[in-house]
Structure formats: structure tokens, C-alpha cells
Coordinates of C-alpha atoms and ligand atoms in Angstrom, one line a residue:
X1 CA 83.4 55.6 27.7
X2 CA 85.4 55.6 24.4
X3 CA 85.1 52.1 22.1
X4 CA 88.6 50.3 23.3
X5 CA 87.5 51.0 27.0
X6 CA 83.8 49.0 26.0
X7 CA 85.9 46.4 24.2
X8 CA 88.7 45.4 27.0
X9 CA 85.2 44.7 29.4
X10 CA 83.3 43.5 26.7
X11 CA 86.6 40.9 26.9
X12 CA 87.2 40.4 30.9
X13 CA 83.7 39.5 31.4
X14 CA 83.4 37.5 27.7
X15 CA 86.3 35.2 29.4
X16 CA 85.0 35.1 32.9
X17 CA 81.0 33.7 31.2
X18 CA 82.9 31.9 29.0
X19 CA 84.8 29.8 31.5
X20 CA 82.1 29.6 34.1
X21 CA 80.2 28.0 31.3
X22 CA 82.7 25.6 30.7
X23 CA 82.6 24.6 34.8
X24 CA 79.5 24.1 33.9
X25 CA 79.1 21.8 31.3
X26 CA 81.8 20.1 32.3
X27 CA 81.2 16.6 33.8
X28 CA 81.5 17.2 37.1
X29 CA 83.7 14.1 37.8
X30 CA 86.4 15.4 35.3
X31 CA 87.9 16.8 38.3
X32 CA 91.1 17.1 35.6
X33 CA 89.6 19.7 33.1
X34 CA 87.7 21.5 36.3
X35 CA 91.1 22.2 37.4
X36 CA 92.2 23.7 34.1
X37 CA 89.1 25.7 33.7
X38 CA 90.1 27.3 37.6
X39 CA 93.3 28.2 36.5
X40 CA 91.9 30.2 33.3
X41 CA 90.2 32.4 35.6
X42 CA 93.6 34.2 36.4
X43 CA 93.3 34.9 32.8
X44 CA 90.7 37.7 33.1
X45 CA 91.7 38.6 36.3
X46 CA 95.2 39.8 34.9
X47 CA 93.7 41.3 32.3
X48 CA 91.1 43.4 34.4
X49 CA 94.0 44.6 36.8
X50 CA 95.9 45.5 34.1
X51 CA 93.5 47.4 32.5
X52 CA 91.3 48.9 35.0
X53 CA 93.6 48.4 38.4
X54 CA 91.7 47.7 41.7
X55 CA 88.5 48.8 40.3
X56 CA 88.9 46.4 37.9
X57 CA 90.1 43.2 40.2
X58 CA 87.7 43.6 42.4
X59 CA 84.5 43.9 39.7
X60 CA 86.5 40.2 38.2
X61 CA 86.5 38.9 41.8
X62 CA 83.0 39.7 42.4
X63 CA 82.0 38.6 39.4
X64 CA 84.0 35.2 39.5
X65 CA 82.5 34.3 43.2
X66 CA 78.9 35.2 41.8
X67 CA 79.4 32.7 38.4
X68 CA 81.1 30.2 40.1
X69 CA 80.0 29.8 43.9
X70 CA 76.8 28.5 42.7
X71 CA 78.2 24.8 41.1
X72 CA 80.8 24.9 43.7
X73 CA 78.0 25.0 46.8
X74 CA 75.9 22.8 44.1
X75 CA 78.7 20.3 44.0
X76 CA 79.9 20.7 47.4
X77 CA 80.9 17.2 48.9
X78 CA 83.3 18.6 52.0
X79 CA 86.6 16.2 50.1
X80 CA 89.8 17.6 50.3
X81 CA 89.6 19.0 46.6
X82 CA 86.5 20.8 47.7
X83 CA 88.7 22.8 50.4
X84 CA 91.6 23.4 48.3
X85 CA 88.6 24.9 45.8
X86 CA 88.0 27.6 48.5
X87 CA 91.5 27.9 49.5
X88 CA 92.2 29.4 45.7
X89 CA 89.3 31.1 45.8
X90 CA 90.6 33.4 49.0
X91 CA 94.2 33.4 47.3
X92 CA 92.3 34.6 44.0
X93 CA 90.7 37.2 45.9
X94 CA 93.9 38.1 47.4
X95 CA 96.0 38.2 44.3
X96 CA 93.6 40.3 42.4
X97 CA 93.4 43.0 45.0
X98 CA 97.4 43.1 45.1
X99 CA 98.1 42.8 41.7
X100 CA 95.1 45.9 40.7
X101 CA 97.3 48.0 43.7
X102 CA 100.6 47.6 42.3
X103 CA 99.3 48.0 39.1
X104 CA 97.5 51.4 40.2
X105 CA 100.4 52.8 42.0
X106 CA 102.2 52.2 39.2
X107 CA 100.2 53.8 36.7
X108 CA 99.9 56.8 39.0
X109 CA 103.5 56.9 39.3
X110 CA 104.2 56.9 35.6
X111 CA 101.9 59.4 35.3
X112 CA 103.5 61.7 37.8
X113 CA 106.8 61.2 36.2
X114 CA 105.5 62.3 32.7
X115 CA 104.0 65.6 34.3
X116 CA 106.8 66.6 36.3
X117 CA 108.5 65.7 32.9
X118 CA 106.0 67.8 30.7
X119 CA 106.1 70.8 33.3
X120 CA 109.6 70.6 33.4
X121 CA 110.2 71.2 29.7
X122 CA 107.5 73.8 29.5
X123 CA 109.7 75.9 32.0
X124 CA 112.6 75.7 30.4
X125 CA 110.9 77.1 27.1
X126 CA 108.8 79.4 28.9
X127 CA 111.8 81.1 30.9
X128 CA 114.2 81.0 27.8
X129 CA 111.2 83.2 25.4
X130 CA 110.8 85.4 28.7
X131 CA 114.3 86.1 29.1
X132 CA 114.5 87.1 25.3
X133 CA 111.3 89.4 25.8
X134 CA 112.4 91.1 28.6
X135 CA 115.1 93.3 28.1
X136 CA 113.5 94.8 24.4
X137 CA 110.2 95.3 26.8
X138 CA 111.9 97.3 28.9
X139 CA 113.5 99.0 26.5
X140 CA 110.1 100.2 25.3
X141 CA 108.7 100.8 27.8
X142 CA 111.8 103.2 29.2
X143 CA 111.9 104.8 25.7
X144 CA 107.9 106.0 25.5
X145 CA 107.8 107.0 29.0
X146 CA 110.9 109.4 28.0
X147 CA 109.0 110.4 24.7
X148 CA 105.7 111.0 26.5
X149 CA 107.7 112.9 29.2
X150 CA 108.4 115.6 26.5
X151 CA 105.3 115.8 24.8
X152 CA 102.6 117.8 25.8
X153 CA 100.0 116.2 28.3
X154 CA 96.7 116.3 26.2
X155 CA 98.7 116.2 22.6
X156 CA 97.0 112.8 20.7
X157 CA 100.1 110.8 20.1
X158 CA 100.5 111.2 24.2
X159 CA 97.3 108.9 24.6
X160 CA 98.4 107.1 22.2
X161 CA 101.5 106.2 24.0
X162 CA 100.1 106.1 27.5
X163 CA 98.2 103.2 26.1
X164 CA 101.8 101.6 24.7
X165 CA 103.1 102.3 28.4
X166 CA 100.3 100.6 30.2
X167 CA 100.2 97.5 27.5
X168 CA 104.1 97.1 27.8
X169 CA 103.5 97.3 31.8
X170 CA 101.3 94.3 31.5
X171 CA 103.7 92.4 29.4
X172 CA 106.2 92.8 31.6
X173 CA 103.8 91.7 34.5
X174 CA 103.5 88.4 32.1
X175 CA 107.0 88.1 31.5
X176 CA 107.7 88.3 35.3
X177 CA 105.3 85.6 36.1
X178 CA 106.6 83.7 33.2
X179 CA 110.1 83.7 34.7
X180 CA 108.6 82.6 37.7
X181 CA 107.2 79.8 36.4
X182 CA 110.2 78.6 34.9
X183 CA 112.7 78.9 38.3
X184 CA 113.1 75.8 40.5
X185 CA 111.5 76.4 44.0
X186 CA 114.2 77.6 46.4
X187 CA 112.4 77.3 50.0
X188 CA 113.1 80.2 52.7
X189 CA 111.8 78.7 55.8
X190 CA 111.0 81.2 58.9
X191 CA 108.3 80.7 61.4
X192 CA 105.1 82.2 59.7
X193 CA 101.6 83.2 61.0
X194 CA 99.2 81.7 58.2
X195 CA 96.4 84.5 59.4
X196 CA 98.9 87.7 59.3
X197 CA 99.7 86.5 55.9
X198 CA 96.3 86.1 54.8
X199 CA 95.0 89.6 56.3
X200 CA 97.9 91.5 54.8
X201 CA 97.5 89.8 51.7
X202 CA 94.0 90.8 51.7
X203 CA 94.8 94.4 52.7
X204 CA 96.8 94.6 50.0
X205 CA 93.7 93.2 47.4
X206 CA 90.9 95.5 48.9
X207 CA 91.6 98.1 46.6
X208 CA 91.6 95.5 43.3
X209 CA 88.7 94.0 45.3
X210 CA 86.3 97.3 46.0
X211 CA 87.1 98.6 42.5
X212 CA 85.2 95.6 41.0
X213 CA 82.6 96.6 43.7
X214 CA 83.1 93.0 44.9
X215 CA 83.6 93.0 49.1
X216 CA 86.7 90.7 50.4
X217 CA 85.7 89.5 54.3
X218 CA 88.3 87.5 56.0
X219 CA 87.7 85.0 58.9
X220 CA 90.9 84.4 61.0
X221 CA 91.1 80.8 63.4
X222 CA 92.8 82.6 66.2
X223 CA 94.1 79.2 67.1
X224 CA 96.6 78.8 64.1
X225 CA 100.2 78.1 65.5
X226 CA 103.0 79.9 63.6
X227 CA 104.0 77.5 61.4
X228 CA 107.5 77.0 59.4
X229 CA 106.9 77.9 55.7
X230 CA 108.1 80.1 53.1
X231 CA 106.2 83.1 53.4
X232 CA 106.6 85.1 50.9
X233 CA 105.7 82.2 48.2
X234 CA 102.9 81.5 50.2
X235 CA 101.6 85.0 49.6
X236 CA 102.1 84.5 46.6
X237 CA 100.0 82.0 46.3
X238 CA 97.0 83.8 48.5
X239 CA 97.9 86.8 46.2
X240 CA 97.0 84.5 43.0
X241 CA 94.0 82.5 44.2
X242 CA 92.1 85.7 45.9
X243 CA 92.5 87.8 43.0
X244 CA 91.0 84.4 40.9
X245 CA 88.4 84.8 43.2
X246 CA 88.1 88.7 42.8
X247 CA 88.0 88.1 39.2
X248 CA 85.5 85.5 38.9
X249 CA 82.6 88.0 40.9
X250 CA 80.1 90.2 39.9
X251 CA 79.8 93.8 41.5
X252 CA 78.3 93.3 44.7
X253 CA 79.2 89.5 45.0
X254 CA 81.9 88.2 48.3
X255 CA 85.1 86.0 48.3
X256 CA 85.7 85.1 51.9
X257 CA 89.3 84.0 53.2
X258 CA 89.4 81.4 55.9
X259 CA 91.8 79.8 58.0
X260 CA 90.7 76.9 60.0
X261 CA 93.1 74.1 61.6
X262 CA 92.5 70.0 61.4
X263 CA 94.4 67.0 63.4
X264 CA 97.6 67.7 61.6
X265 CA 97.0 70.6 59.1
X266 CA 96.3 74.1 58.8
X267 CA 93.7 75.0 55.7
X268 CA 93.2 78.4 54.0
X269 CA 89.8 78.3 52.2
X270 CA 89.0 81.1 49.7
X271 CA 85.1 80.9 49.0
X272 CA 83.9 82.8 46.0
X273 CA 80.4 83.9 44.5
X274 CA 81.5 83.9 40.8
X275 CA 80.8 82.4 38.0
X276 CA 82.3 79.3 38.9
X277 CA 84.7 76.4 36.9
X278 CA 82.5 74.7 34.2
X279 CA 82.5 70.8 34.4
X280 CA 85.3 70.7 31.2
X281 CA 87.5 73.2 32.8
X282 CA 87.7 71.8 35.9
X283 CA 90.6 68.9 34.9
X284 CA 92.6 72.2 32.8
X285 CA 92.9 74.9 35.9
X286 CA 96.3 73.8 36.4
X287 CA 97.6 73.4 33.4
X288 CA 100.2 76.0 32.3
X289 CA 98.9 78.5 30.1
X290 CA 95.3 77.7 30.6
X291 CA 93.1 80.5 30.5
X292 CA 89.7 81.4 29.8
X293 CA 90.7 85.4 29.8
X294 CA 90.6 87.8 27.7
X295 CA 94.7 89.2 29.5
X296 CA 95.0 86.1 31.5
X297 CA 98.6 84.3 31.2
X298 CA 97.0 80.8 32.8
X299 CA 100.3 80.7 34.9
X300 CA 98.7 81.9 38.1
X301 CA 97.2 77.9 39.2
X302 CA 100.4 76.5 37.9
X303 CA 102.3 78.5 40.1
X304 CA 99.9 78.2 42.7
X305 CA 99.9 74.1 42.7
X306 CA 104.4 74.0 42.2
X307 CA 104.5 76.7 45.2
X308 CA 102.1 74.4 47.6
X309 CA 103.0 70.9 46.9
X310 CA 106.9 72.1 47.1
X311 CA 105.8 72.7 51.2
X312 CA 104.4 69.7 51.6
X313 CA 101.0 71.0 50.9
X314 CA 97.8 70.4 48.4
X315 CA 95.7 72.5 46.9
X316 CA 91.7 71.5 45.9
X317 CA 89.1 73.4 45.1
X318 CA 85.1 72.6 44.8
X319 CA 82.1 74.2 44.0
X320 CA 79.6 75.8 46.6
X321 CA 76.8 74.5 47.4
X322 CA 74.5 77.4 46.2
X323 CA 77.4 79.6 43.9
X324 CA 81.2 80.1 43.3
X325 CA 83.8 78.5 44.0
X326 CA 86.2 77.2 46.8
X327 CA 89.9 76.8 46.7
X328 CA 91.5 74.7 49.8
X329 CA 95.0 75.1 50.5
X330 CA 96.4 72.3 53.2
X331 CA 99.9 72.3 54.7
X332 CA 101.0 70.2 57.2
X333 CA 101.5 71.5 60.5
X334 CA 104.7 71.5 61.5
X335 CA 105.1 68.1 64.0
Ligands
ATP401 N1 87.8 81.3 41.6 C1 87.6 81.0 40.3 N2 86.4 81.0 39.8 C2 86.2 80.7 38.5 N3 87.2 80.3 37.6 C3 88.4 80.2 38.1 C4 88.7 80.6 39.5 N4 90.1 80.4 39.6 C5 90.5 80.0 38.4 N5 89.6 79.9 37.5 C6 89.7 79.5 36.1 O1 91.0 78.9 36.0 C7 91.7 79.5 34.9 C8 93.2 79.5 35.2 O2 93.5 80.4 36.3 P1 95.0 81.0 36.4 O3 95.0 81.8 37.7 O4 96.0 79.9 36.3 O5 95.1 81.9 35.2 P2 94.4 83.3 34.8 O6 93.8 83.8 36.1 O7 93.5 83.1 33.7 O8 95.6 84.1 34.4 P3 96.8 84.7 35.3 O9 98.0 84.0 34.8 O10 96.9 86.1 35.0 O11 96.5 84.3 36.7 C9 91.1 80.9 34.8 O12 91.3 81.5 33.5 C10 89.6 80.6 35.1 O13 89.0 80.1 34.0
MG402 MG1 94.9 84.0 37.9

């Protein structure tokens, strides 16, 4: 916990003793000041929901009732001021539990705003320096296929080129997905069987998948209903998150794709025996350009995550139980 975090509870609960105490020593017949020192409990209690949200109302609650129940039971005479006592105390409890909500939606709001935001203006950059790149890429590549064409096959300067081809290749691969990124989401909707998508899309992987010696199973829910989604993005987004998975094993290691439904959603899970996401990682994945590749881009997740949550959809991932990782895609099932 950083110092401010240490100094804003350090605070709350400094005000909360601080006013108990003064119930306390208070004569108890000063029914005047006791009513003052009440009132400055809303003090800490803005201040905790303000800082730390429902978490933090409900720790200044709990900690009010335990400071201060004891001298009201102590005093306790049943009078009317004695009710009214316990009458705030409920609207207290009540008031801090609202206030840390709104205050927490809020925040969360605020924070979505600033992401979509951020993301936003990363996509415009990203798709303006891809556009630039990728008519000269082209151009190269087009130009030393042509001049490989007419050299002979096992001349040195052909290597050499074959290597500029494939490098340019990947580039443009980059330059494709950074495009991508970039785009606004345009939905085509058509009714879409969640396990044909996932067993072509792992069809088309086997070959990435077998030449890393790494063996892709797949485990269709035969009770899936077509569903209405965009399914070509959503391939997309199998494509992206198997090869992860792919990527992340050892020879000899599995990634497993499975389709299960719930009450009102359909899940794919991709289970992998890699290496799995270290602890600081884990809050980065999504970020654009976040990659711990040698020839990664770090749009992949990004894409994933826009692609997912623009169907209504989530997308989570944990760690196994014994290795690996699990990625959880959840769309809603059509009503
Ligand atoms: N299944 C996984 N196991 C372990 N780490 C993973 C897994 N999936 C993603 N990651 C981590 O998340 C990072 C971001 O993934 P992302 O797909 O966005 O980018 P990338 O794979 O590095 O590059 P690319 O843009 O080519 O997909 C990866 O570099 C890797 O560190
Ligand atoms: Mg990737």
C-alpha cells in the first residue's frame, strides 16, 4: 500500500477514535455536545466513501457501531433521545453504504470513460502509422520477390532476399492487425454454431500447433444452440487466443478448446499447459502493444477484448490449477 493510501486511513480511523473518545469523556448529561460529537461521525464516514467506496463505508460503519455501541448500551435509559440515537445509527449505516456505491460506480465509470478514451486515441495513431507503412511495404516486398525471381536459386544475395521477403511478410501481418485495431467494430450478425467455429478454427491451427510438437484437442457441448454473432470476428478471436495458447507450450504440452453452455450464456474455454501469465503481467495482457515477444505486436488481446465486449460478451482468463493458462470467452445467448 503506497504512503497517501496509509495516510487517508491513518485519518478515517484517527477521526472515528478521536470522536468516540470525546462521547466518552463527555459528561454524559451534556446531551447538547453528545449530539455534536454524533454528527462528526459523518465526517469520517464521507471521507472513507470517498476514498475507499463501499469497502471503505462499510469498515467506518463497523468500526463506528464497535466504538460507540458500548456507552450507548452503557448509557442506555430507553428515553426518546435514546431511540432517536439508534434511529441515526441505522440511517448512518444506510447512508454510508449508498454514498460508498454511488461513489464506486462512479469511479468505475470515470475509469471506463478514460480507457475507452485512451484506446480510442491509440487507434487513431496506430491506423494513421499503419496506413503510411503499408503501401512502401508492399512495395518491397513486390520489388524483391521480382528481383529474387530473376536471380539464380542458390546465388547468396537470393538468401539474402528471401529473408527481406519473409521479414516484410511479417510486417505486413503487423501492419494488417494494426489496421485492425484501429477500425471501429462493424457487427455482421448471422446465426452462428459457436462449436463449428471452434473446430474449423482449430483445423486451421493444427498445423501451427503440431509444428511446435504441441497437440490441440477440442471438446465440443453438443447442446450449444446456434447463436446470433458475428462470425468471422469471433474467429478471429479463437484464431488469436489458441495460437496465445500454442505459443505459450512446450513441445509435447496440450491447449484444449471447450465449449460448455450456462443459464444464459455460452463459454469457450481455451486451457493451456504453458508457461503461464506472471502475477505483474496479468493487469497488462490487454493493453495495446503489450508483449513479452521477441515478434509479438501485443495487439492480439486488445483485439480480442474490443471484438468480445462489442457482442455483448467478456473475456477472463485464470490460471490452472496444476499449469497454464485458461482464457474464458462468455456471450450471451441469444434470449
Ligand atoms: N495463453 C497464454 N499463456 C501465457 N501468456 C499469454 C497467453 N496469452 C497471452 N499471454 C501474454 O499476453 C501477452 C499479450 O498477448 P497478445 O496476444 O495481445 O500479444 P502477442 O501474442 O504478444 O502478440 P500478437 O499481437 O502477435 O498476438 C503475450 O505477449 C503474453 O505475454
Ligand atoms: Mg497473440
Amino acid at each position: 500500500m503506497s504512503k497517501s493510501t496509509w495516510l487517508k486511513i491513518g485519518l478515517t480511523g484517527g477521526l472515528i477514535v478521536g470522536i468516540s473518545l470525546l462521547h466518552y469523556l463527555t459528561d454524559p448529561y451534556e446531551m447538547e455536545l453528545h449530539a455534536v460529537h454524533q454528527r462528526l461521525y459523518y465526517l469520517p464516514l464521507v471521507l472513507g466513501s470517498f476514498w475507499f467506496g463501499i469497502k471503505g463505508a462499510a469498515a467506518v460503519s463497523i468500526s463506528v457501531i464497535a466504538l460507540y455501541s458500548p456507552y450507548v448500551i452503557y448509557h442506555w435509559q430507553g428515553t426518546f433521545h435514546d431511540f432517536e440515537t439508534l434511529l441515526e445509527g441505522g440511517l448512518f449505516v444506510f447512508i454510508a453504504l449508498t454514498l460508498g456505491f454511488l461513489v464506486e460506480s462512479q469511479k468505475k465509470e470515470h475509469a471506463a470513460r478514460i480507457e475507452a478514451e485512451r484506446l480510442a486515441a491509440i487507434g487513431r495513431v496506430v491506423s494513421e502509422i499503419a496506413h503510411d507503412m503499408k503501401s512502401p511495404l508492399m512495395a518491397i516486398g513486390g520489388f524483391a520477390s521480382q528481383v529474387s525471381r530473376n536471380l539464380p536459386e542458390d546465388a547468396d544475395s537470393n538468401n539474402k532476399l528471401q529473408i527481406v521477403i519473409q521479414e516484410t511478410r511479417r510486417l505486413e501481418a503487423m501492419v494488417k492487425e494494426m489496421l485492425e485495431f484501429g477500425k471501429p467494430i462493424e457487427l455482421v450478425l448471422s446465426r452462428t454454431d459457436l462449436n463449428e467455429l471452434a473446430e474449423k478454427t482449430a483445423e486451421a491451427l493444427e498445423p501451427v500447433a503440431s509444428k511446435e510438437g504441441v497437440k490441440l484437442k477440442i471438446e465440443p457441448d453438443r447442446s450449444l444452440p446456434a447463436m446470433n454473432l458475428d462470425g468471422a470476428k469471433l474467429r478471429q478471436v479463437l484464431t488469436n487466443l489458441i495460437t496465445n495458447a500454442i505459443q505459450a507450450c512446450a513441445a509435447g504440452e496440450e491447449v484444449l478448446v471447450r465449449t460448455r453452455s450456462s443459464d444464459a450464456e455460452a463459454l469457450v474455454e481455451i486451457t493451456d499447459q504453458g508457461c503461464g501469465i506472471s502475477e505483474e503481467d496479468r493487469e497488462k495482457i490487454f493493453q495495446p502493444f503489450f508483449s513479452t515477444k521477441k515478434q509479438g505486436t501485443g495487439l492480439g488481446l486488445a483485439n480480442v477484448k474490443r471484438i468480445v465486449e462489442a457482442q455483448g460478451g467478456k473475456v477472463t482468463f485464470h490460471p490452472n490449477k496444476d499449469k497454464g493458462t485458461t482464457f474464458v470467452i462468455t456471450v450471451p445467448l441469444d434470449k
